[in-house]
Structures are given as structure tokens and as C-alpha cells.
Coordinates of C-alpha atoms and ligand atoms in Angstrom, one line a residue:
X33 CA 11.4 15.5 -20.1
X34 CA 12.7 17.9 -17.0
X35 CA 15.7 16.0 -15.6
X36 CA 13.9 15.2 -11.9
X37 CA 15.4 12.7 -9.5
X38 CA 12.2 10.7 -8.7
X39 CA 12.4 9.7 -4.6
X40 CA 8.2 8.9 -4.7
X41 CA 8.0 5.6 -5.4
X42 CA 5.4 4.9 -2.7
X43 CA 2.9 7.4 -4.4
X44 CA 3.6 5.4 -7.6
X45 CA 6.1 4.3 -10.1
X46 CA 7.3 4.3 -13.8
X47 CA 6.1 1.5 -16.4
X48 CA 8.4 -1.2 -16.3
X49 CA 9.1 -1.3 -20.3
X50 CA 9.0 -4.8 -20.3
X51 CA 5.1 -4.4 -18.6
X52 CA 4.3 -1.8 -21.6
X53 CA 5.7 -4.3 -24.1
X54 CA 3.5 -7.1 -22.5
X55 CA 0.4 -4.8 -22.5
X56 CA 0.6 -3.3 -25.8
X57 CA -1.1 -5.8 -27.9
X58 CA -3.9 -5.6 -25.7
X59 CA -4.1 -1.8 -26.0
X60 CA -3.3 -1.8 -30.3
X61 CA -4.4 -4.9 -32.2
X62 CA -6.1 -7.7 -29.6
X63 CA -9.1 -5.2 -28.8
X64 CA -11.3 -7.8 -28.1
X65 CA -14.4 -8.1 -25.6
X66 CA -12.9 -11.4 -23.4
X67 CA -17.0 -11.9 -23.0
X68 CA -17.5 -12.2 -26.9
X69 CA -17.3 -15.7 -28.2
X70 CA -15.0 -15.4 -32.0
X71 CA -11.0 -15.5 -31.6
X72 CA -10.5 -11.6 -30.7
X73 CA -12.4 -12.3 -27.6
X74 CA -11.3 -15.5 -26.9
X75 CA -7.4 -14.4 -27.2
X76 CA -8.2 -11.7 -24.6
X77 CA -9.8 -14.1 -22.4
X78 CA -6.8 -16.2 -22.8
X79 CA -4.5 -13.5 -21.8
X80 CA -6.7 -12.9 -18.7
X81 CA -6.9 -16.5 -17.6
X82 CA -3.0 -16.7 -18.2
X83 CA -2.5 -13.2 -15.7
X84 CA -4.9 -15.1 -12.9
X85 CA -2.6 -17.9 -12.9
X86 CA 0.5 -15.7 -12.6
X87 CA -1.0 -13.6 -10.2
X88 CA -2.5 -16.6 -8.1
X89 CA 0.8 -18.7 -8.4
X90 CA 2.9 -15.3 -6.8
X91 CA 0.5 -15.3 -3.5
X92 CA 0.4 -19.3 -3.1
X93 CA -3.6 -19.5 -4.0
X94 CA -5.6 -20.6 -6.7
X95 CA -6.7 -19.3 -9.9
X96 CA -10.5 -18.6 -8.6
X97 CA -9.1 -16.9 -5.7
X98 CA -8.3 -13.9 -7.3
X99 CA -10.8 -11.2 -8.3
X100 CA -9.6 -8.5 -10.5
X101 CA -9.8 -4.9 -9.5
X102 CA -9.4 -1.3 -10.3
X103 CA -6.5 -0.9 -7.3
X104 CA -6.4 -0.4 -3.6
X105 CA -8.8 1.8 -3.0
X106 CA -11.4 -0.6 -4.4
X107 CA -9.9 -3.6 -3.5
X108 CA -10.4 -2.4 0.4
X109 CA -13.5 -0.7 0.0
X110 CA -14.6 -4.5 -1.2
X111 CA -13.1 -6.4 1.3
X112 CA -14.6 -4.1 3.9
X113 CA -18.4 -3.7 2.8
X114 CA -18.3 -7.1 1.3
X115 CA -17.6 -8.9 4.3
X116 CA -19.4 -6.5 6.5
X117 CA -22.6 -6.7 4.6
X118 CA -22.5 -10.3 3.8
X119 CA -21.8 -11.3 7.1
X120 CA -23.8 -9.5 9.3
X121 CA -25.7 -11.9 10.5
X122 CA -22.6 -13.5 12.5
X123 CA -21.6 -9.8 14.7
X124 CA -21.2 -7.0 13.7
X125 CA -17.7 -5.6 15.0
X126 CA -14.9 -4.9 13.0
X127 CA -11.0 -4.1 14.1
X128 CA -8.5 -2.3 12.1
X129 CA -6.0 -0.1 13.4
X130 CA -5.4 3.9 13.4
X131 CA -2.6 4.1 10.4
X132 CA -4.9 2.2 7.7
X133 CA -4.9 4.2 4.3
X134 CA -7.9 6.1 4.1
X135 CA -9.5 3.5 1.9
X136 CA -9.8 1.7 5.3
X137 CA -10.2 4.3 7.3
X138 CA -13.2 5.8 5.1
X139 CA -14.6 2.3 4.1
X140 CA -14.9 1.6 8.3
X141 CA -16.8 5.0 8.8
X142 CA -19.0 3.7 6.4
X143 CA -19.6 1.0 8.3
X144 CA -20.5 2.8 11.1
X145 CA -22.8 4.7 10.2
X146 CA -24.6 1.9 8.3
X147 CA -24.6 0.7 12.1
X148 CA -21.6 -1.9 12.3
X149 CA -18.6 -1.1 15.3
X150 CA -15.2 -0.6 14.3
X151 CA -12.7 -0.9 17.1
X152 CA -9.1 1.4 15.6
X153 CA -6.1 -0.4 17.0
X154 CA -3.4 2.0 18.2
X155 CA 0.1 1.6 17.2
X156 CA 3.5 1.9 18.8
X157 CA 6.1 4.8 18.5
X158 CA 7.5 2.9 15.8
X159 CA 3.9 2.1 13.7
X160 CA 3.2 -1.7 15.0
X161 CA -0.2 -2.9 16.4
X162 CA 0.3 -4.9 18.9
X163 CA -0.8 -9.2 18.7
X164 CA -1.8 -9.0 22.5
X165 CA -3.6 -5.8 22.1
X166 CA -5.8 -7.5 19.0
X167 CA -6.3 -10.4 21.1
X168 CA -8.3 -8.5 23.9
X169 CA -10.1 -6.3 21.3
X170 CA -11.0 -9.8 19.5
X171 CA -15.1 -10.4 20.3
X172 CA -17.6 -12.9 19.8
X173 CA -19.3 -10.9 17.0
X174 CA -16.5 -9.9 15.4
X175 CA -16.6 -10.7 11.5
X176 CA -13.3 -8.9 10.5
X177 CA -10.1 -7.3 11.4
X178 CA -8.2 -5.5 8.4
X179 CA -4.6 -4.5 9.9
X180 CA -2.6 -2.9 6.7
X181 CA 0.9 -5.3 5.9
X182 CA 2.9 -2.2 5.4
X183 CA 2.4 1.1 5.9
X184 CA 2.6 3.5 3.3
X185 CA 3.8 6.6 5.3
X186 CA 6.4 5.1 7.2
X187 CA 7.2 1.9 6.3
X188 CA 6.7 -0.2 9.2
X189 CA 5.9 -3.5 8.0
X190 CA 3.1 -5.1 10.5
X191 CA 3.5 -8.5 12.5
X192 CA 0.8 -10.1 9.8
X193 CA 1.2 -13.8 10.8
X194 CA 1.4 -13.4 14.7
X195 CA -1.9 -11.2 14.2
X196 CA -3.4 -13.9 11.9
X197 CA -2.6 -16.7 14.7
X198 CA -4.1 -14.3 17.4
X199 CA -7.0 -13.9 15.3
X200 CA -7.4 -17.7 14.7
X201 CA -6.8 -18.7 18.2
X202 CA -9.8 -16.3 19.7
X203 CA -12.4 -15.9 17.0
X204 CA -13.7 -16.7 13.8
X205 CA -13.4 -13.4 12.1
X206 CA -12.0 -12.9 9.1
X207 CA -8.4 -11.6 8.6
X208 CA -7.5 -9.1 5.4
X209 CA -4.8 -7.2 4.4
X210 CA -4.2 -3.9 2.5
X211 CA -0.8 -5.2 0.7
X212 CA -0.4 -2.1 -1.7
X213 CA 3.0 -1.3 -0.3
X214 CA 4.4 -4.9 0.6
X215 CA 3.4 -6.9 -2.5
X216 CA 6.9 -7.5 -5.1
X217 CA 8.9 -5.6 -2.2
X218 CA 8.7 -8.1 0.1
X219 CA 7.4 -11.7 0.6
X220 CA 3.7 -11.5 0.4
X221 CA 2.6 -15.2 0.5
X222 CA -0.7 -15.4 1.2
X223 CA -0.3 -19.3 2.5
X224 CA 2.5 -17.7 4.9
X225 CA 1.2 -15.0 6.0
X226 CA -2.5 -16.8 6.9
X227 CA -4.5 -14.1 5.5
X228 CA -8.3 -14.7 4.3
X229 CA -8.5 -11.5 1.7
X230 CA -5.5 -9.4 0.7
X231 CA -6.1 -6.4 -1.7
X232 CA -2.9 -4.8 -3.8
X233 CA -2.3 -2.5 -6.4
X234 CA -0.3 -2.6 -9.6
X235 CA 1.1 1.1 -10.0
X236 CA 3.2 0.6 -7.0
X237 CA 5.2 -2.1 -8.6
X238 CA 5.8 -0.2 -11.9
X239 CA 2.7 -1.6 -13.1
X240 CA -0.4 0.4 -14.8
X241 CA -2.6 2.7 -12.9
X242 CA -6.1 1.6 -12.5
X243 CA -5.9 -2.2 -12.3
X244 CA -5.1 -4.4 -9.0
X245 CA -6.8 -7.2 -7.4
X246 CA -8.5 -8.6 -4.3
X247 CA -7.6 -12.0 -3.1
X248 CA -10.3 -13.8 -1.1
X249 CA -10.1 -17.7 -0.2
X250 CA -11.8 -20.0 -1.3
X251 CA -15.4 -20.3 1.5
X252 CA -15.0 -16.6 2.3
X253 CA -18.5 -14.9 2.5
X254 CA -17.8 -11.8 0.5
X255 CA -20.8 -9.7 -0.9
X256 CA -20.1 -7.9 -4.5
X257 CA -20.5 -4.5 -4.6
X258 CA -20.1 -4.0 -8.6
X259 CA -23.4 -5.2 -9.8
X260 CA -23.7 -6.2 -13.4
X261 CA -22.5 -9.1 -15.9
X262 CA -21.1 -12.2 -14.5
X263 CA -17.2 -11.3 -14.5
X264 CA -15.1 -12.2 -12.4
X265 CA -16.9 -15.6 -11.4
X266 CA -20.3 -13.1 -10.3
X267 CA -17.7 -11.4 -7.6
X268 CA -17.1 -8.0 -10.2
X269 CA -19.2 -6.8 -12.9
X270 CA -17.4 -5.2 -15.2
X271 CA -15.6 -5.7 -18.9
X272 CA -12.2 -6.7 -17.7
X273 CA -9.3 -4.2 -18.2
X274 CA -7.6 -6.8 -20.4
X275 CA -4.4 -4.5 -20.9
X276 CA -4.4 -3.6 -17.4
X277 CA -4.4 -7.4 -16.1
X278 CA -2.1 -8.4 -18.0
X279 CA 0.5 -5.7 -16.9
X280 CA -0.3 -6.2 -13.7
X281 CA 0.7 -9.7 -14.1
X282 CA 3.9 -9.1 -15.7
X283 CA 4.5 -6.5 -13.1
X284 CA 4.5 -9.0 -10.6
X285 CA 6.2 -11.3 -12.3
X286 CA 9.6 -8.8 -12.8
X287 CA 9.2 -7.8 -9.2
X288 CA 9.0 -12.0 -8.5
X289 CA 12.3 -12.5 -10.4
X290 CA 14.1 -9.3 -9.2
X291 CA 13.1 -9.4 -5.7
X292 CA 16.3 -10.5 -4.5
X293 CA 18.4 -8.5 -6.7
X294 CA 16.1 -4.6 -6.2
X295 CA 16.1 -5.6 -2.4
X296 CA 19.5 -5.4 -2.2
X297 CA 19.7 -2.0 -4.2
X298 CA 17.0 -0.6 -2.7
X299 CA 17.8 -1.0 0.6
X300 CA 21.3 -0.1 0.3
X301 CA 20.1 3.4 -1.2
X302 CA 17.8 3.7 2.0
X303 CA 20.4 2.9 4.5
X304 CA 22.7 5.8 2.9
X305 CA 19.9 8.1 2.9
X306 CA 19.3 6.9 6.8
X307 CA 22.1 7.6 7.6
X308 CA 22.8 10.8 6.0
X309 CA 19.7 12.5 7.0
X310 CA 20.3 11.8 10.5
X311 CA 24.3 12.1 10.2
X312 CA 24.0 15.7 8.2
X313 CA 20.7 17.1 9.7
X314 CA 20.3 18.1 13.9
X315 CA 16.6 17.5 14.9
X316 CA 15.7 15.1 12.4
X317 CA 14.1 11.8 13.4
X318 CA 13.4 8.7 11.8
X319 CA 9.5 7.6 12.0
X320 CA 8.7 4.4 11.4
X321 CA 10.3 0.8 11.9
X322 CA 14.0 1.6 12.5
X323 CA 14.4 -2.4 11.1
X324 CA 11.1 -3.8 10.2
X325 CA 10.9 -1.4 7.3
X326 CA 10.5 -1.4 4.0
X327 CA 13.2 -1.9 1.6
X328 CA 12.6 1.4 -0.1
X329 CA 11.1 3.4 2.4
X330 CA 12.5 6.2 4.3
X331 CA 10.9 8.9 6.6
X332 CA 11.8 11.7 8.7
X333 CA 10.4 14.6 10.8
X334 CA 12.6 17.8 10.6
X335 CA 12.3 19.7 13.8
X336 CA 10.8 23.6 13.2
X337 CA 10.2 22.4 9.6
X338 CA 7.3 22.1 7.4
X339 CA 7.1 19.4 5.2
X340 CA 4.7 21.0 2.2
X341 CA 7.6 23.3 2.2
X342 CA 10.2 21.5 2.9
X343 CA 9.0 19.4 -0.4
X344 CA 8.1 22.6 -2.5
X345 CA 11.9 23.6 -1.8
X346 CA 12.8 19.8 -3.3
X347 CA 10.4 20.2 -6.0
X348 CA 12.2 23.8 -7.1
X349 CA 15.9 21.9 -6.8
X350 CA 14.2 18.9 -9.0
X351 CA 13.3 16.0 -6.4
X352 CA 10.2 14.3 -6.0
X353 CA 9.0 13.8 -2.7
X354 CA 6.4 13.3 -0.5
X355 CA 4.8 14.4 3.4
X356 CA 2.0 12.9 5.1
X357 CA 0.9 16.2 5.5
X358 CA -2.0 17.5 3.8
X359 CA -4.2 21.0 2.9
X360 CA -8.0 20.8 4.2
X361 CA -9.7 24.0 3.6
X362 CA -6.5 26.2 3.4
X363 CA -5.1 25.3 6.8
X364 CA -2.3 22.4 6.8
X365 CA -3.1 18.9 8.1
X366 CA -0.7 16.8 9.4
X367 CA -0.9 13.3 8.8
X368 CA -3.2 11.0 11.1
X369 CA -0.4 8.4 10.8
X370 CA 2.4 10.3 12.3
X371 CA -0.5 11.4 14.9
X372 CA -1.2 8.0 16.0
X373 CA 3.0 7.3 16.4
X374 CA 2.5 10.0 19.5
X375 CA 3.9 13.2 17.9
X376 CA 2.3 16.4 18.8
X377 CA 0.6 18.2 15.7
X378 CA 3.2 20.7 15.5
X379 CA 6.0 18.3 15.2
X380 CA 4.1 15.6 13.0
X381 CA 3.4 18.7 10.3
X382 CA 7.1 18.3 9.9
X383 CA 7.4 15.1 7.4
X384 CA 9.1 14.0 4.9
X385 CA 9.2 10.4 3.1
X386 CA 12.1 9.7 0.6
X387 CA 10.6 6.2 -1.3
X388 CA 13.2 5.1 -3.8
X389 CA 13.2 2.7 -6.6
X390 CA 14.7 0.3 -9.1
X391 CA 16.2 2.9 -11.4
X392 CA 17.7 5.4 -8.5
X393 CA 21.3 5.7 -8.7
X394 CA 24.0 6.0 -5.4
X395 CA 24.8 9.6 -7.2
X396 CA 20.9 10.8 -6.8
X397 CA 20.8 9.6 -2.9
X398 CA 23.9 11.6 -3.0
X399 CA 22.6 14.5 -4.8
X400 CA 19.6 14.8 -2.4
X401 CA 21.8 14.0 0.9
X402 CA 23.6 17.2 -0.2
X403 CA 20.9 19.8 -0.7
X404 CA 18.4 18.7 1.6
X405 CA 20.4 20.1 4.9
X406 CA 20.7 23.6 3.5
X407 CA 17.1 23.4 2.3
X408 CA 16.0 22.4 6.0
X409 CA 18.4 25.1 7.5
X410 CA 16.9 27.7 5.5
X411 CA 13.1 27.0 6.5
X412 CA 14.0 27.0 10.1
X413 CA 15.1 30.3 9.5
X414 CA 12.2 31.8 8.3
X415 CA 9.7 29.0 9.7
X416 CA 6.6 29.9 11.7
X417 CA 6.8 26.5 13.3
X418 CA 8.1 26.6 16.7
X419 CA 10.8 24.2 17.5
X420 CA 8.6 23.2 20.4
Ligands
LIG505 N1 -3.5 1.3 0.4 C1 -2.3 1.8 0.5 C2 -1.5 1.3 1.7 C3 -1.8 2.7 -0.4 O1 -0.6 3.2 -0.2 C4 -2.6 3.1 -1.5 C5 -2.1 4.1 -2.5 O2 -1.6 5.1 -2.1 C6 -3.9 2.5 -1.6 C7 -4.3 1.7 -0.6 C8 -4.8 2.9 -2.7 O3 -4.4 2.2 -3.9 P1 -4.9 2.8 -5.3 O4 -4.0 4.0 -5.6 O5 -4.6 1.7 -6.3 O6 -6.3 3.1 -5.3

């Protein structure tokens, strides 16, 4: 493999070993159908029963309370159009906020033009919705809110239980979170944080791709919308990924028993790449949560940069990065997250997140710290962005 220092971790992450080793069987040998009645099946049904427990006893719920997924996207897409659709006879209002991932954001357009009214909560400079602001967007009619725990452009981590108790206190709506970026980085109890459906991923935690899982308490009205056998207690048609499942389980698991150990890492690695950005680099900014941040996470804006550049520069010197930004029909995008924080377009096309991981090193951090201030120097040289 190309030697590549790997700063991405929030677009997804390496295998644990120890979750390939789990998963194997399940992908060689123990084939089995975990619907079919003989041993094969039954072992594979075992092994799926055994990752609901692990998976339940991580987020403080029970085993039913779980519904496996394929990840995020339709984990939110589920908790949005099942709730909407099965509850429509209560209101019809729904509140999230602007910086949702796209599987939100998408999910609530859907569910406006199938006639429903979505209220987007704005955000601070730093990315955090505001409990008092919920509060007075809170309605009679309305059947959810669905404010993200951590956002996965710049870190902010969200005020989950203030917004829960806000919700509780006003209405009777239903309170989910997209925890794709908080869950084995950070406590993500659901009995702490109050939550009535949390959806989460397992590639994020150096689990597979392709497998996550929606948790909905017990009494929620939740509508399936994969029709088909009864998996999945009639919530999820679908044979179950029985490889998949089970990494995701031991994913969690390693993240569970490392948490306190990676966080310190981590964040250590972050703080020094803080600090050097801002320390080696004039006009860069930090976006985001300067405290309430990820452990992992770090983002910028470069002044008179271009992030797609900026990271095609990276990618040529070997680091893997990421920007908000994105190409729609040839002309560049910026992100609609950095646009919600207040920046003006030119600015917020200037981004740059730096999400590291269990396996970076201090001499990587210090690798990148080193390059990245000539790499930014040189695009303002020959950049088309005004410094404006
Ligand atoms: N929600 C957030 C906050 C994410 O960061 C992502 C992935 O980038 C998703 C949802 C989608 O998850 P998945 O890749 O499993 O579909």
C-alpha cells in the first residue's frame, strides 16, 4: 500500500483487526440464513441476538430496542418517514436544525413535499442550536425534532439533554438523534441523554461499511419503511447482515473499552494540530466548538484558500483530508454547514477538516503541521479567491 497519513477518520475508518477477526466466521464457514431453522441458521441467529445485547447494553436500552440497519443514512431516513408517516394523525410539524447531514436534511424535504412542515433551527457561530430557541419553535402539532449529537463537519457536539428537557417540558414530540459521529467517541447513553430514537453507523468506529442501527424506545410509533419478512421484530425486512452485525457489535465494544484510553490520544493529537494551524498559519480560523468538540475533530477556514485544492495539494504530499466543500455541476459548493455558522460563501469555500484516529502518531500531526503552511502560502499566491 502507498504510505498515506490518513487525517479522515470522520469520512470513515480502517477495520479494527480484532472486528475482522470477530466477523470472519460469519463471512467463511457460518454462512447460514439466521431465518432457517437447522444449526447453520440457528448459530447465525445466535451471533445476532448476542450483538443486540452488546449493542443495547452500550446505549442503556433493551435488546428489542434496537433495530438493525444498513448505516446512517438509512437509519435517519427511518426515523424521519417512520415517525412522520406513522404519526400524522397527532400534527404534522417537524424541527431539526440547518447543519443535519444530508440524510436529515433530504429526508425533511421529503417530508415537505408529502405535505408535513419542517421548521430548520439555526445555529450559533460556533454550530450549537440553541434550547430556548427550540422551545419557542416547539408546537402543539409537532410530532418530532431530530437535532444531530455531533456534527460531522465541525465537531460541535450539540446540548442533546437540555434540548431533550426543553422538548419534554413543552410538547409531546418525539426526540431523535443522528449519533454517527458521537457514538464510541463520546458518551452516547441513550438513558442520559433522554433521547426517543438515535440512529449510528459502524464504519465511523472502525467498524464495516454497510451495517448500523436505529434505536427506538420501547411505545415509540415508528412506521417500517423496508417491507418484507418479519426481521427485525416486523420493524426491517431484510435477511440480516449477520457479519456486518456482529462487527458492528464488536466495534462498539473496543471503542466501549478504549474510550478512555483513544480520548486521551486523540484529543491530544487534535489540540497539537489546533494549535499549530492557528500558531503556523495567518488567516486561519477554527470553525466549530472551540471546547465542546469532538475528541478527534479538527476544522479550519484558510483565508484566500480553496479547500478542494488546498486538499488535492495534501493528497499529492500523501494526506487524506477532507472540506465541506463540494462540486455541483462544475461550479464549487461550499458547505451548507459552514454557511449556516455565518460565513460568507467566499470564505466558507475555504475548509478544511483534519479528523484523526486511533492509529495516528504525534510524528504524522507533525508531518502535516509542517507542510500544510507552505501548501496554504502557495494557493494564496495563485488563488482566484479574494481574501475578502
Ligand atoms: N450522519 C452523519 C452525521 C454522518 O457523518 C454520516 C456519514 O458521513 C451519515 C449520517 C451517513 O452514514 P452512512 O455513511 O452510514 O450512511
Amino acid at each position: 500500500m502507498v504510505s498515506m497519513v490518513y487525517l479522515d477518520h470522520s469520512a470513515t475508518t480502517p477495520l479494527d483487526p480484532e472486528v475482522l477477526q470477530a466477523m470472519m466466521p460469519y463471512l467463511t464457514d457460518e454462512f447460514g440464513n439466521a431465518s432457517s431453522v437447522y444449526g447453520l441458521g440457528q448459530r447465525a441467529r445466535q451471533a445476532i441476538d448476542q450483538a443486540r445485547d452488546e449493542v443495547a447494553a452500550y446505549y442503556g436500552v433493551a435488546a428489542k430496542e434496537v433495530i438493525f440497519t444498513s448505516g446512517g443514512t438509512e437509519g435517519d431516513n427511518f426515523a424521519l418517514q417512520g415517525i412522520a408517516q406513522r404519526n400524522a394523525d397527532r400534527g404534522r410539524h417537524v424541527i431539526t436544525s440547518t447543519i443535519e447531514h444530508d440524510a436529515v436534511l433530504r429526508s425533511a424535504e421529503a417530508l415537505e413535499q408529502a405535505g408535513f412542515e419542517v421548521t430548520r433551527l439555526p445555529v450559533d457561530r460556533t454550530g450549537v442550536v440553541d434550547p430556548a430557541q427550540l422551545g419557542r419553535a416547539l408546537r402543539p402539532d409537532t410530532i418530532l425534532v431530530s437535532i444531530m449529537h455531533a456534527n460531522n463537519e465541525i465537531g460541535t457536539i450539540e446540548p442533546i439533554r437540555e434540548l431533550v428537557a426543553v422538548t419534554r417540558e413543552r410538547s409531546s414530540a418525539y426526540f431523535h438523534t443522528d449519533a454517527v459521529q458521537s457514538t464510541g467517541k463520546i458518551p452516547t447513553r441513550i438513558d442520559e441523554l433522554g433521547v426517543d430514537l438515535l440512529s449510528m453507523s459502524a464504519h465511523k468506529l472502525h467498524g464495516p461499511k454497510g451495517v448500523g442501527c436505529l434505536v427506538v424506545r420501547s411505545g415509540v410509533r415508528l412506521l417500517p419503511q423496508m417491507l418484507g419478512g418479519g426481521h427485525e421484530r416486523n420493524r426491517r425486512a431484510g435477511t440480516e447482515n449477520v457479519a456486518g452485525i456482529v462487527g458492528l457489535a464488536k466495534a462498539i465494544g473496543i471503542a466501549q473499552r478504549d474510550m478512555a484510553k483513544n480520548t486521551a490520544h486523540l484529543t491530544a493529537l487534535r489540540d497539537r494540530l489546533i494549535v499549530g494551524v492557528l500558531g503556523r498559519i495567518p488567516g486561519a480560523e477554527l470553525t466549530g466548538h472551540p471546547v465542546n468538540r469532538l475528541p478527534h475533530h479538527a476544522s479550519f477556514l484558510f483565508e484566500g484558500v480553496e479547500g478542494e485544492s488546498l486538499l488535492l495539494q495534501l493528497d499529492m504530499d500523501g494526506f487524506a483530508a477532507s472540506s465541506g466543500s463540494a462540486c455541483t455541476s462544475g461550479s464549487l459548493e461550499p458547505s451548507h454547514v459552514i454557511l449556516a455558522l455565518g460565513y460568507p460563501r467566499e470564505r466558507a469555500l475555504g475548509s478544511l477538516r483534519l479528523s484523526v484516529g486511533k492509529g495516528n502518531t504525534e510524528s504524522e500531526i507533525e508531518l502535516v503541521l509542517d507542510r500544510l503552511p507552505g501548501m496554504v502560502a502557495r494557493l494564496r499566491a495563485m488563488t482566484p479567491i479574494s481574501a475578502a
